[in-house]
Amino acid sequence: MGEEYGERRWLELSERERTLFLEKTGPGFREEALKVSLGELWAEFSEADSRFAELAPHMSGARVLRQDPLECLFQFLCSSNNNIPRITQMVSYLSSLGPYLASVGGFKFHAFPSLERLSQVSEEELRKAGFGYRAKYIVDAVAVLQSKPGGGAEWLLSLRTLELQEVTDALLGLPGVGPKVAACVALFSLDQHHAIPVDTHVWQIAKRYISPELEGATLTPKLSRHVAEAFVMKFGKYAGWAQTVLFIGELSSQKALLPVHLHCDKATEASSKKLVTSKNKRKSRA
């Protein structure tokens, strides 16, 4: 049985003959989400894009989570101009403020803290914990969310019923939230499957595989919107899922797990070809 802490969504599964069966669901669970065939989507994406087709066999475990919006928002507030190890450290600190759940393998697990608990954390405390300028964004975002009618957590959940542009506009009204963070929160927690977070990695992916005519251009807000539209044009209403796989394929930690020909960029490929050509010439002379 998988169950989230407190009053959050839960479901009960059983396994028979290596097959999972849905037995019960709690409030807020979307059973229709189980009707999306990832295999069919991957086939459609592969047909639409040769780079995705190359990566797909090596990315079978890639998934887009439907996170709790409150948790997702503060995770991505931590990600602004940051690296993965430091983001992990900051998110772990915030999580440690929540209710203790269990210890597994020597690691303590906590539910993500409520807005009320986060409101008790000062900017100074967060700065001492290494949050830097993001400390003020987090404290201010908590205050703004607490002022929302019905409470910030419910307000965030209500965004799931809106269109992407409405969701984006609402999120941009929160301290520390720019277009990229808004797109991330929309994609990973607010059911906006075609939201495309555009950062330098996605910009490079777009220039290399999606819109090569952008080569030589500089990323601007207008071109960021162009890139997002190009992804949707190519991959459809689940474009954000396809973009996630392409993004993972560019991470250095994942490239090491891919065949060499899949993690070489254009400069490396050109260098490798020159090296091979040079070696062949030396062999022919010998």
PDB file of C-alpha atoms in Angstrom, residues 30 64-66 156-168 171 182-197 232 236-241 243-244:
ATOM      1  CA  ARG A  30      -6.808  10.556 -10.776  1.00  0.00           C
ATOM      2  CA  VAL A  64       7.581  12.695 -14.867  1.00  0.00           C
ATOM      3  CA  LEU A  65       6.284  12.759 -11.294  1.00  0.00           C
ATOM      4  CA  ARG A  66       3.002  14.328 -10.240  1.00  0.00           C
ATOM      5  CA  LEU A 156      -1.844  25.770  -5.496  1.00  0.00           C
ATOM      6  CA  LEU A 157      -3.968  22.639  -5.927  1.00  0.00           C
ATOM      7  CA  SER A 158      -6.727  24.729  -7.516  1.00  0.00           C
ATOM      8  CA  LEU A 159      -4.331  25.719 -10.311  1.00  0.00           C
ATOM      9  CA  ARG A 160      -4.659  22.184 -11.698  1.00  0.00           C
ATOM     10  CA  THR A 161      -8.044  23.155 -13.135  1.00  0.00           C
ATOM     11  CA  LEU A 162      -6.672  26.083 -15.172  1.00  0.00           C
ATOM     12  CA  GLU A 163      -5.021  26.454 -18.581  1.00  0.00           C
ATOM     13  CA  LEU A 164      -1.234  26.670 -18.808  1.00  0.00           C
ATOM     14  CA  GLN A 165      -1.077  30.436 -19.384  1.00  0.00           C
ATOM     15  CA  GLU A 166      -3.346  31.058 -16.391  1.00  0.00           C
ATOM     16  CA  VAL A 167      -1.215  28.749 -14.257  1.00  0.00           C
ATOM     17  CA  THR A 168       1.957  30.488 -15.385  1.00  0.00           C
ATOM     18  CA  LEU A 171       2.833  31.354 -10.318  1.00  0.00           C
ATOM     19  CA  ALA A 182       6.820  28.401 -13.190  1.00  0.00           C
ATOM     20  CA  ALA A 183       7.095  25.917 -16.069  1.00  0.00           C
ATOM     21  CA  CYS A 184       8.780  23.327 -13.834  1.00  0.00           C
ATOM     22  CA  VAL A 185       6.082  23.573 -11.167  1.00  0.00           C
ATOM     23  CA  ALA A 186       3.357  23.469 -13.831  1.00  0.00           C
ATOM     24  CA  LEU A 187       4.855  20.372 -15.476  1.00  0.00           C
ATOM     25  CA  PHE A 188       5.785  18.361 -12.393  1.00  0.00           C
ATOM     26  CA  SER A 189       2.830  19.103 -10.120  1.00  0.00           C
ATOM     27  CA  LEU A 190      -0.021  20.933 -11.863  1.00  0.00           C
ATOM     28  CA  ASP A 191      -0.966  18.560 -14.723  1.00  0.00           C
ATOM     29  CA  GLN A 192       0.419  20.862 -17.440  1.00  0.00           C
ATOM     30  CA  HIS A 193       2.020  18.069 -19.462  1.00  0.00           C
ATOM     31  CA  HIS A 194       2.950  20.397 -22.316  1.00  0.00           C
ATOM     32  CA  ALA A 195       4.796  22.924 -20.139  1.00  0.00           C
ATOM     33  CA  ILE A 196       8.408  23.309 -21.287  1.00  0.00           C
ATOM     34  CA  PRO A 197      10.969  24.684 -18.800  1.00  0.00           C
ATOM     35  CA  VAL A 232       4.730  21.236 -28.413  1.00  0.00           C
ATOM     36  CA  GLY A 236       2.016  17.292 -28.752  1.00  0.00           C
ATOM     37  CA  LYS A 237       0.137  17.551 -25.464  1.00  0.00           C
ATOM     38  CA  TYR A 238       2.726  15.499 -23.545  1.00  0.00           C
ATOM     39  CA  ALA A 239       5.664  17.507 -24.892  1.00  0.00           C
ATOM     40  CA  GLY A 240       6.947  18.135 -21.364  1.00  0.00           C
ATOM     41  CA  TRP A 241       7.460  14.403 -20.906  1.00  0.00           C
ATOM     42  CA  GLN A 243      11.532  17.216 -23.147  1.00  0.00           C
ATOM     43  CA  THR A 244      12.359  15.604 -19.802  1.00  0.00           C
TER      44      THR A 244
END
